[in-house]
XYZ file of C-alpha atoms in Angstrom:
301
model
C 73.243 -39.836 -49.235
C 70.408 -42.276 -48.880
C 71.533 -43.071 -45.349
C 71.430 -39.381 -44.440
C 67.935 -39.060 -45.833
C 66.842 -42.122 -43.919
C 68.318 -40.718 -40.706
C 66.602 -37.388 -41.318
C 63.273 -39.077 -41.910
C 63.727 -41.167 -38.788
C 64.603 -38.051 -36.796
C 61.483 -36.259 -38.054
C 59.318 -39.248 -37.189
C 60.944 -39.448 -33.761
C 60.294 -35.764 -33.105
C 56.683 -36.076 -34.286
C 56.171 -39.094 -32.088
C 57.887 -37.441 -29.131
C 56.393 -33.940 -29.124
C 52.650 -33.634 -28.531
C 50.777 -30.309 -28.479
C 47.539 -30.560 -26.499
C 44.852 -27.919 -27.299
C 43.342 -25.689 -24.637
C 40.487 -27.252 -22.601
C 41.590 -30.732 -23.650
C 43.233 -33.692 -21.932
C 44.995 -36.649 -23.559
C 45.438 -39.913 -21.728
C 48.813 -41.601 -22.290
C 49.296 -45.353 -21.892
C 52.785 -46.771 -21.478
C 53.005 -50.370 -22.567
C 49.228 -50.710 -22.317
C 48.965 -49.186 -18.835
C 47.816 -45.751 -17.805
C 50.781 -43.456 -17.472
C 49.652 -39.800 -17.416
C 47.102 -37.273 -18.603
C 48.662 -34.621 -20.803
C 47.654 -31.039 -20.024
C 47.230 -28.277 -22.644
C 50.514 -27.156 -24.227
C 53.705 -28.925 -25.340
C 54.258 -32.411 -23.901
C 56.834 -35.177 -24.368
C 56.203 -38.891 -24.767
C 58.405 -41.874 -25.598
C 57.803 -43.096 -29.109
C 56.749 -46.702 -29.571
C 56.438 -47.047 -25.789
C 53.814 -44.440 -25.003
C 50.639 -43.927 -27.016
C 47.713 -41.519 -26.860
C 44.863 -43.803 -25.845
C 42.037 -41.279 -25.249
C 41.377 -37.655 -26.120
C 38.875 -35.791 -23.951
C 37.523 -32.275 -24.142
C 37.101 -30.489 -20.823
C 34.486 -28.080 -22.158
C 30.837 -28.200 -21.139
C 29.112 -30.640 -23.459
C 25.389 -30.485 -24.340
C 23.929 -33.934 -24.861
C 20.542 -34.383 -26.493
C 18.737 -37.133 -24.612
C 16.462 -39.050 -27.014
C 12.737 -38.645 -26.444
C 10.936 -41.464 -24.686
C 7.464 -42.430 -23.531
C 6.912 -42.143 -19.768
C 3.896 -43.319 -17.763
C 2.559 -40.925 -15.153
C 1.035 -41.866 -11.809
C -2.477 -41.662 -13.290
C -1.499 -44.047 -16.127
C -1.157 -41.446 -18.862
C 1.476 -41.736 -21.558
C 3.748 -38.731 -21.873
C 6.483 -38.217 -24.446
C 9.458 -36.422 -22.882
C 12.415 -34.856 -24.639
C 15.343 -33.282 -22.776
C 18.902 -32.044 -23.001
C 21.762 -32.746 -20.593
C 24.836 -30.620 -19.873
C 27.949 -32.293 -18.448
C 31.718 -31.818 -18.222
C 34.659 -34.215 -17.951
C 36.511 -33.496 -14.719
C 38.798 -36.550 -14.448
C 40.231 -37.829 -17.761
C 41.489 -41.055 -16.184
C 38.089 -42.063 -14.787
C 36.395 -40.947 -17.991
C 38.695 -43.336 -19.860
C 38.619 -46.340 -17.564
C 35.597 -45.848 -15.300
C 33.180 -46.946 -18.015
C 33.419 -48.148 -21.593
C 31.253 -45.251 -22.840
C 30.364 -42.565 -20.351
C 28.104 -40.732 -22.855
C 25.910 -43.798 -23.312
C 25.952 -44.435 -19.574
C 24.817 -40.880 -18.828
C 22.111 -41.036 -21.491
C 20.659 -44.321 -20.255
C 20.755 -43.238 -16.625
C 19.082 -39.927 -17.502
C 16.237 -41.763 -19.252
C 15.647 -44.235 -16.443
C 15.781 -41.506 -13.781
C 13.363 -39.386 -15.797
C 10.885 -42.260 -16.129
C 11.089 -42.878 -12.393
C 10.543 -39.201 -11.519
C 7.548 -38.803 -13.830
C 6.043 -42.104 -12.681
C 5.603 -40.618 -9.198
C 3.591 -37.619 -10.495
C 0.180 -37.095 -12.006
C -0.123 -35.593 -15.463
C -1.030 -32.074 -14.317
C 1.868 -32.005 -11.866
C 4.417 -32.855 -14.540
C 3.799 -29.504 -16.240
C 4.048 -27.619 -12.940
C 7.057 -29.482 -11.481
C 9.576 -29.202 -14.304
C 12.205 -27.706 -12.034
C 11.709 -30.516 -9.527
C 12.079 -33.155 -12.281
C 15.228 -31.471 -13.592
C 16.845 -31.318 -10.161
C 15.937 -34.962 -9.476
C 17.611 -36.110 -12.694
C 20.715 -33.996 -12.048
C 21.092 -35.293 -8.473
C 20.830 -38.942 -9.562
C 23.197 -38.513 -12.508
C 25.778 -36.505 -10.583
C 25.978 -39.152 -7.871
C 26.541 -41.957 -10.354
C 28.756 -40.007 -12.771
C 31.345 -39.254 -10.094
C 32.930 -42.681 -10.676
C 33.013 -41.951 -14.402
C 35.010 -38.727 -14.039
C 32.076 -36.662 -15.250
C 30.243 -33.735 -13.593
C 26.576 -33.368 -14.554
C 25.802 -29.662 -14.523
C 22.096 -29.463 -15.368
C 19.231 -31.160 -17.155
C 16.441 -29.350 -18.969
C 13.177 -30.790 -20.253
C 12.638 -29.463 -23.754
C 9.154 -30.765 -24.373
C 6.349 -32.671 -22.686
C 3.854 -34.038 -25.195
C 0.756 -35.906 -23.981
C -1.506 -37.824 -26.408
C -3.830 -35.870 -28.707
C -6.921 -36.900 -26.762
C -5.409 -35.566 -23.561
C -4.418 -32.345 -25.332
C -8.006 -31.826 -26.538
C -9.363 -32.499 -23.057
C -6.860 -30.114 -21.476
C -7.722 -27.426 -24.040
C -11.432 -27.860 -23.310
C -10.729 -27.629 -19.578
C -8.676 -24.471 -20.051
C -11.417 -22.935 -22.221
C -14.073 -23.753 -19.628
C -11.918 -22.309 -16.859
C -11.376 -19.094 -18.797
C -15.087 -18.775 -19.534
C -15.802 -19.338 -15.850
C -13.346 -16.601 -14.860
C -14.892 -14.285 -17.468
C -18.414 -14.874 -16.098
C -17.201 -14.335 -12.541
C -15.440 -11.140 -13.534
C -18.568 -9.900 -15.356
C -20.835 -10.649 -12.394
C -18.421 -8.996 -9.982
C -18.306 -5.975 -12.258
C -22.109 -5.735 -12.315
C -22.220 -6.154 -8.540
C -19.695 -3.389 -8.085
C -21.639 -1.221 -10.511
C -24.857 -1.666 -8.490
C -22.966 -0.911 -5.292
C -21.495 2.228 -6.819
C -24.906 3.357 -8.104
C -26.478 2.745 -4.688
C -23.685 4.640 -2.947
C -24.029 7.475 -5.427
C -27.788 7.674 -4.909
C -27.318 7.612 -1.142
C -24.713 10.351 -1.287
C -26.958 12.403 -3.604
C -29.932 11.986 -1.253
C -27.812 12.980 1.726
C -26.462 15.993 -0.126
C -29.983 17.012 -1.217
C -31.376 16.686 2.305
C -28.435 18.632 3.683
C -29.058 21.339 1.095
C -32.784 21.484 1.895
C -31.993 21.599 5.598
C -29.525 24.438 5.119
C -32.009 26.282 2.865
C -34.750 25.947 5.502
C -32.335 27.170 8.161
C -31.355 30.100 5.976
C -35.018 30.960 5.230
C -35.911 30.752 8.902
C -32.967 32.913 9.810
C -33.916 35.366 7.071
C -37.539 35.557 8.260
C -36.385 35.992 11.832
C -34.072 38.786 10.787
C -36.888 40.378 8.767
C -39.327 40.169 11.675
C -36.693 41.544 13.968
C -35.972 44.379 11.550
C -39.712 45.204 11.248
C -40.113 45.070 15.014
C -37.091 47.310 15.456
C -38.519 49.730 12.902
C -41.924 49.732 14.600
C -40.280 50.249 17.955
C -38.263 53.136 16.554
C -41.405 54.634 15.049
C -43.339 54.240 18.274
C -40.502 55.829 20.225
C -40.384 58.702 17.760
C -44.145 59.163 17.978
C -44.028 59.036 21.765
C -41.252 61.632 21.828
C -43.215 63.799 19.413
C -46.340 63.541 21.564
C -44.442 64.493 24.694
C -43.026 67.561 22.936
C -44.970 70.878 23.101
C -47.922 70.780 20.704
C -47.570 67.060 20.237
C -51.024 66.158 21.497
C -52.602 68.857 19.323
C -50.831 67.346 16.323
C -52.210 63.952 17.234
C -55.732 65.315 17.438
C -55.277 67.071 14.102
C -54.047 63.855 12.494
C -56.965 61.918 13.886
C -59.397 64.545 12.594
C -57.822 64.479 9.153
C -58.058 60.696 8.995
C -61.619 60.807 10.177
C -62.611 63.414 7.588
C -60.718 61.503 4.881
C -62.447 58.268 5.818
C -65.798 59.967 5.870
C -65.153 61.480 2.456
C -64.360 58.092 0.975
C -67.491 56.426 2.295
C -69.587 57.353 -0.702
C -66.934 56.166 -3.134
C -67.071 52.534 -1.914
C -70.689 51.907 -3.057
C -74.180 53.357 -3.560
C -75.053 53.078 0.123
C -74.051 56.008 2.329
C -73.588 55.340 5.998
C -73.532 58.316 8.347
C -72.716 58.355 12.013
C -75.633 58.631 14.394
C -74.364 61.760 16.148
C -73.338 64.255 13.568
C -72.559 66.767 16.311
C -69.523 64.756 17.311
C -68.138 64.984 13.820
C -68.695 68.696 13.822
C -66.950 69.090 17.100
C -64.009 67.072 15.766
C -63.835 69.232 12.699
C -64.109 72.346 14.794
C -61.317 71.146 17.016
C -59.195 70.386 14.015
C -59.853 73.826 12.558
C -59.030 75.539 15.828
C -55.750 73.670 15.954
C -54.969 74.788 12.431
C -55.814 78.381 13.262
C -53.714 78.313 16.393
C -50.817 76.955 14.370
C -51.203 79.789 11.930
């Protein structure tokens, strides 16, 4: 009975040592007698107990690696504290196991040295503007070196750039001065545009007023011309009517009668204009005119 139990235990241990289940997105490196034998893929795998052993376990997922912050010196000799994060992925489990003793440390150190070199070629102001350039420089250098380590560097991102407090105060003062400058420029340009708009408005108003006065003068002149023309036409019509009346039978007698009436009327109003009475020198002429007028009236009757 004890022998059976021992055999069963040995069988279970043999099965456990023989069957290996590798998780998804993982790779296990198998060494046979201390030498690389194979890299187990996800799923059920078989190994020889006591001959093969799982030497390394790697994940094939994308791994974010926080690169420790460090002090970098810019081209204009300014200290700058830089903190970043690196994303990489194991592509070759064998190289990741035997290409370097610790590929994570190797990537971290190389990222720091490459970052210091990239920032050392830039001035302080450029480091804030050229983040993408710094990131691509670090990725290119790491990817070239990490190929022999079985690692693919995907991207590098700078999380923070922190200059000294004195530099921060100076930069803030510079930004404030620049904003005040832009505000003054904008205000002056606004006033300039306002004056231009007022001048254009006054010019347009003056032009419109002069055009209105011109049109009014033209209209008045045209109105006066039409009035004069109408009066002249009326006078001409009256003169033609009078001429036709004179040429008609009895027309001249009517004219004489009208003249006599006007003469008598004017003579009758002489005394009403003042205390002085002015009489014509030849009263006989007035009598003859009156007599003529009376004869015309009698003939008409």
